[in-house]
Amino acid sequence: MKRYMVDACVKVANSYGCCDAVGVLRGTLFLADRPISMDELVEETGYSKSTVSTNISTLERQGLVRRVIIPGDKRYHYIPVTDPDSLKKELIANMRQEMQVIIAAMNRTEEDLRACEHVSEAALDGIGRARRFYMQTDLLLDLISRYNTEELIELLQRGFLEKR
């Protein structure tokens, strides 16, 4: 039963270029019934303390795990972020960061191409189409970020019903 969740989290982590440990830790936290300490994560996963620490930090930066303090215990404990609006906010922030990097690279590439004597119009056209896509996606993300998850679902369902 636990294996399905951990395997799914490993696949997702790998698809984002993260190692298996990121997925194993996320899956382990998903299935926990309480906040888990670093030492417990080491014991549960079999990873070294440094591996757990490094990869928990990755999950924290991605907004997928949160550190909590338990009264009377000096150690940090970790819980998965499961609130839809918090997850949506982090996903949007990560997508925007990725888009900004790509748009900046497209702009620099276009400048370099235009400085060449024999510029390929097809390459410039491709950059232009890709830039429009990223700009439209940025606008879409802006619109999505204005509403909480339940409001978005309601708006979209209402829009689909009106089109029928």
PDB file of C-alpha atoms in Angstrom:
ATOM      1  CA  MET A   1       0.000   0.000   0.000  1.00  0.00           C
ATOM      2  CA  LYS A   2       2.751   2.461   0.977  1.00  0.00           C
ATOM      3  CA  ARG A   3       4.813   1.464  -2.052  1.00  0.00           C
ATOM      4  CA  TYR A   4       2.333   3.001  -4.539  1.00  0.00           C
ATOM      5  CA  MET A   5       2.570   6.453  -3.004  1.00  0.00           C
ATOM      6  CA  VAL A   6       6.344   6.366  -2.608  1.00  0.00           C
ATOM      7  CA  ASP A   7       6.812   5.084  -6.184  1.00  0.00           C
ATOM      8  CA  ALA A   8       4.565   7.840  -7.546  1.00  0.00           C
ATOM      9  CA  CYS A   9       6.482  10.497  -5.614  1.00  0.00           C
ATOM     10  CA  VAL A  10       9.806   9.097  -6.875  1.00  0.00           C
ATOM     11  CA  LYS A  11       8.551   9.274 -10.489  1.00  0.00           C
ATOM     12  CA  VAL A  12       7.449  12.880 -10.022  1.00  0.00           C
ATOM     13  CA  ALA A  13      10.752  13.822  -8.356  1.00  0.00           C
ATOM     14  CA  ASN A  14      12.714  12.168 -11.179  1.00  0.00           C
ATOM     15  CA  SER A  15      10.651  14.006 -13.797  1.00  0.00           C
ATOM     16  CA  TYR A  16      11.839  17.278 -12.240  1.00  0.00           C
ATOM     17  CA  GLY A  17      15.462  16.156 -12.175  1.00  0.00           C
ATOM     18  CA  CYS A  18      15.513  15.304  -8.473  1.00  0.00           C
ATOM     19  CA  CYS A  19      16.914  12.102  -7.042  1.00  0.00           C
ATOM     20  CA  ASP A  20      14.878   9.211  -5.698  1.00  0.00           C
ATOM     21  CA  ALA A  21      15.412  10.356  -2.098  1.00  0.00           C
ATOM     22  CA  VAL A  22      13.265  13.444  -2.719  1.00  0.00           C
ATOM     23  CA  GLY A  23      10.377  11.233  -3.786  1.00  0.00           C
ATOM     24  CA  VAL A  24      10.881   8.665  -1.035  1.00  0.00           C
ATOM     25  CA  LEU A  25      10.864  11.397   1.617  1.00  0.00           C
ATOM     26  CA  ARG A  26       7.798  13.094   0.159  1.00  0.00           C
ATOM     27  CA  GLY A  27       5.912   9.796  -0.081  1.00  0.00           C
ATOM     28  CA  THR A  28       6.922   8.835   3.450  1.00  0.00           C
ATOM     29  CA  LEU A  29       5.662  12.166   4.800  1.00  0.00           C
ATOM     30  CA  PHE A  30       2.397  11.886   2.840  1.00  0.00           C
ATOM     31  CA  LEU A  31       1.619   8.625   4.582  1.00  0.00           C
ATOM     32  CA  ALA A  32       2.650   9.716   8.082  1.00  0.00           C
ATOM     33  CA  ASP A  33      -0.089  10.278  10.612  1.00  0.00           C
ATOM     34  CA  ARG A  34       1.950  12.889  12.484  1.00  0.00           C
ATOM     35  CA  PRO A  35       4.949  15.194  12.009  1.00  0.00           C
ATOM     36  CA  ILE A  36       8.173  13.181  11.613  1.00  0.00           C
ATOM     37  CA  SER A  37      11.623  14.137  12.920  1.00  0.00           C
ATOM     38  CA  MET A  38      14.826  13.963  10.891  1.00  0.00           C
ATOM     39  CA  ASP A  39      15.983  10.955  12.932  1.00  0.00           C
ATOM     40  CA  GLU A  40      12.702   9.150  12.239  1.00  0.00           C
ATOM     41  CA  LEU A  41      13.022   9.873   8.518  1.00  0.00           C
ATOM     42  CA  VAL A  42      16.555   8.432   8.591  1.00  0.00           C
ATOM     43  CA  GLU A  43      15.256   5.301  10.309  1.00  0.00           C
ATOM     44  CA  GLU A  44      12.164   4.987   8.100  1.00  0.00           C
ATOM     45  CA  THR A  45      13.948   5.479   4.766  1.00  0.00           C
ATOM     46  CA  GLY A  46      17.384   4.010   5.458  1.00  0.00           C
ATOM     47  CA  TYR A  47      19.070   7.128   4.035  1.00  0.00           C
ATOM     48  CA  SER A  48      21.923   8.844   5.842  1.00  0.00           C
ATOM     49  CA  LYS A  49      21.188  11.926   7.916  1.00  0.00           C
ATOM     50  CA  SER A  50      23.001  14.150   5.384  1.00  0.00           C
ATOM     51  CA  THR A  51      20.954  12.701   2.495  1.00  0.00           C
ATOM     52  CA  VAL A  52      17.709  13.258   4.391  1.00  0.00           C
ATOM     53  CA  SER A  53      18.743  16.787   5.380  1.00  0.00           C
ATOM     54  CA  THR A  54      19.755  17.787   1.849  1.00  0.00           C
ATOM     55  CA  ASN A  55      16.628  16.387   0.242  1.00  0.00           C
ATOM     56  CA  ILE A  56      14.220  17.671   2.883  1.00  0.00           C
ATOM     57  CA  SER A  57      15.683  21.118   2.179  1.00  0.00           C
ATOM     58  CA  THR A  58      14.880  20.588  -1.503  1.00  0.00           C
ATOM     59  CA  LEU A  59      11.279  19.697  -0.637  1.00  0.00           C
ATOM     60  CA  GLU A  60      11.023  22.758   1.625  1.00  0.00           C
ATOM     61  CA  ARG A  61      12.309  25.055  -1.165  1.00  0.00           C
ATOM     62  CA  GLN A  62       9.750  23.544  -3.536  1.00  0.00           C
ATOM     63  CA  GLY A  63       7.000  24.299  -1.014  1.00  0.00           C
ATOM     64  CA  LEU A  64       6.047  20.633  -0.689  1.00  0.00           C
ATOM     65  CA  VAL A  65       7.173  20.078   2.910  1.00  0.00           C
ATOM     66  CA  ARG A  66       7.007  22.330   5.947  1.00  0.00           C
ATOM     67  CA  ARG A  67       9.116  22.290   9.102  1.00  0.00           C
ATOM     68  CA  VAL A  68       7.200  22.364  12.378  1.00  0.00           C
ATOM     69  CA  ILE A  69       8.220  22.536  16.018  1.00  0.00           C
ATOM     70  CA  ILE A  70       6.612  20.267  18.580  1.00  0.00           C
ATOM     71  CA  PRO A  71       6.393  21.787  22.072  1.00  0.00           C
ATOM     72  CA  GLY A  72       8.858  20.125  24.419  1.00  0.00           C
ATOM     73  CA  ASP A  73      10.970  18.687  21.581  1.00  0.00           C
ATOM     74  CA  LYS A  74      14.000  20.626  20.356  1.00  0.00           C
ATOM     75  CA  ARG A  75      14.162  18.744  17.046  1.00  0.00           C
ATOM     76  CA  TYR A  76      12.507  19.903  13.855  1.00  0.00           C
ATOM     77  CA  HIS A  77       9.698  17.766  12.526  1.00  0.00           C
ATOM     78  CA  TYR A  78       8.334  17.723   8.989  1.00  0.00           C
ATOM     79  CA  ILE A  79       4.881  17.504   7.444  1.00  0.00           C
ATOM     80  CA  PRO A  80       3.763  17.455   3.818  1.00  0.00           C
ATOM     81  CA  VAL A  81       2.022  20.532   2.458  1.00  0.00           C
ATOM     82  CA  THR A  82      -1.403  19.319   1.373  1.00  0.00           C
ATOM     83  CA  ASP A  83      -3.421  22.531   1.278  1.00  0.00           C
ATOM     84  CA  PRO A  84      -4.535  23.007  -2.369  1.00  0.00           C
ATOM     85  CA  ASP A  85      -4.040  26.767  -2.356  1.00  0.00           C
ATOM     86  CA  SER A  86      -0.543  26.555  -0.863  1.00  0.00           C
ATOM     87  CA  LEU A  87       0.422  23.915  -3.411  1.00  0.00           C
ATOM     88  CA  LYS A  88      -1.084  25.991  -6.244  1.00  0.00           C
ATOM     89  CA  LYS A  89       0.878  29.053  -5.113  1.00  0.00           C
ATOM     90  CA  GLU A  90       4.156  27.104  -5.080  1.00  0.00           C
ATOM     91  CA  LEU A  91       3.492  25.448  -8.438  1.00  0.00           C
ATOM     92  CA  ILE A  92       2.733  28.821 -10.011  1.00  0.00           C
ATOM     93  CA  ALA A  93       5.859  30.380  -8.496  1.00  0.00           C
ATOM     94  CA  ASN A  94       8.002  27.509  -9.808  1.00  0.00           C
ATOM     95  CA  MET A  95       6.438  27.736 -13.284  1.00  0.00           C
ATOM     96  CA  ARG A  96       6.933  31.502 -13.398  1.00  0.00           C
ATOM     97  CA  GLN A  97      10.576  31.163 -12.423  1.00  0.00           C
ATOM     98  CA  GLU A  98      11.119  28.593 -15.172  1.00  0.00           C
ATOM     99  CA  MET A  99       9.348  30.799 -17.729  1.00  0.00           C
ATOM    100  CA  GLN A 100      11.417  33.853 -16.782  1.00  0.00           C
ATOM    101  CA  VAL A 101      14.639  31.921 -17.346  1.00  0.00           C
ATOM    102  CA  ILE A 102      13.451  30.662 -20.742  1.00  0.00           C
ATOM    103  CA  ILE A 103      12.116  34.052 -21.882  1.00  0.00           C
ATOM    104  CA  ALA A 104      15.405  35.730 -20.908  1.00  0.00           C
ATOM    105  CA  ALA A 105      17.330  33.090 -22.883  1.00  0.00           C
ATOM    106  CA  MET A 106      15.025  33.560 -25.901  1.00  0.00           C
ATOM    107  CA  ASN A 107      15.551  37.325 -25.769  1.00  0.00           C
ATOM    108  CA  ARG A 108      19.344  36.948 -25.680  1.00  0.00           C
ATOM    109  CA  THR A 109      19.274  34.336 -28.449  1.00  0.00           C
ATOM    110  CA  GLU A 110      17.109  36.575 -30.620  1.00  0.00           C
ATOM    111  CA  GLU A 111      19.513  39.492 -30.083  1.00  0.00           C
ATOM    112  CA  ASP A 112      22.463  37.301 -31.086  1.00  0.00           C
ATOM    113  CA  LEU A 113      20.634  35.995 -34.160  1.00  0.00           C
ATOM    114  CA  ARG A 114      19.695  39.493 -35.299  1.00  0.00           C
ATOM    115  CA  ALA A 115      23.366  40.522 -34.992  1.00  0.00           C
ATOM    116  CA  CYS A 116      24.361  37.797 -37.484  1.00  0.00           C
ATOM    117  CA  GLU A 117      24.648  38.559 -41.179  1.00  0.00           C
ATOM    118  CA  HIS A 118      22.688  35.537 -42.281  1.00  0.00           C
ATOM    119  CA  VAL A 119      19.850  35.377 -39.772  1.00  0.00           C
ATOM    120  CA  SER A 120      17.407  32.524 -40.130  1.00  0.00           C
ATOM    121  CA  GLU A 121      13.873  33.889 -40.358  1.00  0.00           C
ATOM    122  CA  ALA A 122      12.572  30.454 -39.397  1.00  0.00           C
ATOM    123  CA  ALA A 123      14.585  30.558 -36.158  1.00  0.00           C
ATOM    124  CA  LEU A 124      13.341  34.072 -35.364  1.00  0.00           C
ATOM    125  CA  ASP A 125       9.785  33.011 -36.134  1.00  0.00           C
ATOM    126  CA  GLY A 126      10.137  29.986 -33.828  1.00  0.00           C
ATOM    127  CA  ILE A 127      11.424  32.173 -31.012  1.00  0.00           C
ATOM    128  CA  GLY A 128       8.524  34.558 -31.545  1.00  0.00           C
ATOM    129  CA  ARG A 129       5.945  31.753 -31.368  1.00  0.00           C
ATOM    130  CA  ALA A 130       7.543  30.301 -28.247  1.00  0.00           C
ATOM    131  CA  ARG A 131       7.677  33.753 -26.617  1.00  0.00           C
ATOM    132  CA  ARG A 132       3.951  34.282 -27.324  1.00  0.00           C
ATOM    133  CA  PHE A 133       3.191  30.925 -25.729  1.00  0.00           C
ATOM    134  CA  TYR A 134       5.162  31.811 -22.596  1.00  0.00           C
ATOM    135  CA  MET A 135       3.592  35.270 -22.406  1.00  0.00           C
ATOM    136  CA  GLN A 136       0.093  33.774 -22.700  1.00  0.00           C
ATOM    137  CA  THR A 137       0.961  31.171 -20.084  1.00  0.00           C
ATOM    138  CA  ASP A 138       2.188  33.931 -17.773  1.00  0.00           C
ATOM    139  CA  LEU A 139      -1.142  35.736 -18.227  1.00  0.00           C
ATOM    140  CA  LEU A 140      -2.993  32.486 -17.537  1.00  0.00           C
ATOM    141  CA  LEU A 141      -0.978  31.942 -14.354  1.00  0.00           C
ATOM    142  CA  ASP A 142      -1.768  35.501 -13.272  1.00  0.00           C
ATOM    143  CA  LEU A 143      -5.483  34.853 -13.747  1.00  0.00           C
ATOM    144  CA  ILE A 144      -5.299  31.508 -11.925  1.00  0.00           C
ATOM    145  CA  SER A 145      -3.455  33.052  -8.979  1.00  0.00           C
ATOM    146  CA  ARG A 146      -6.294  35.538  -8.380  1.00  0.00           C
ATOM    147  CA  TYR A 147      -8.701  32.827  -7.194  1.00  0.00           C
ATOM    148  CA  ASN A 148      -8.540  30.011  -4.688  1.00  0.00           C
ATOM    149  CA  THR A 149      -8.878  26.459  -5.972  1.00  0.00           C
ATOM    150  CA  GLU A 150     -12.579  26.090  -5.221  1.00  0.00           C
ATOM    151  CA  GLU A 151     -13.399  29.422  -6.918  1.00  0.00           C
ATOM    152  CA  LEU A 152     -11.415  28.380 -10.004  1.00  0.00           C
ATOM    153  CA  ILE A 153     -13.264  25.086 -10.280  1.00  0.00           C
ATOM    154  CA  GLU A 154     -16.598  26.858  -9.912  1.00  0.00           C
ATOM    155  CA  LEU A 155     -15.706  29.482 -12.544  1.00  0.00           C
ATOM    156  CA  LEU A 156     -14.481  26.885 -15.017  1.00  0.00           C
ATOM    157  CA  GLN A 157     -17.464  24.610 -14.514  1.00  0.00           C
ATOM    158  CA  ARG A 158     -19.826  27.543 -14.962  1.00  0.00           C
ATOM    159  CA  GLY A 159     -17.991  28.544 -18.134  1.00  0.00           C
ATOM    160  CA  PHE A 160     -18.164  25.024 -19.558  1.00  0.00           C
ATOM    161  CA  LEU A 161     -21.860  24.742 -18.782  1.00  0.00           C
ATOM    162  CA  GLU A 162     -22.601  28.089 -20.465  1.00  0.00           C
ATOM    163  CA  LYS A 163     -20.840  26.944 -23.659  1.00  0.00           C
ATOM    164  CA  ARG A 164     -23.041  23.831 -23.974  1.00  0.00           C
TER     165      ARG A 164
END
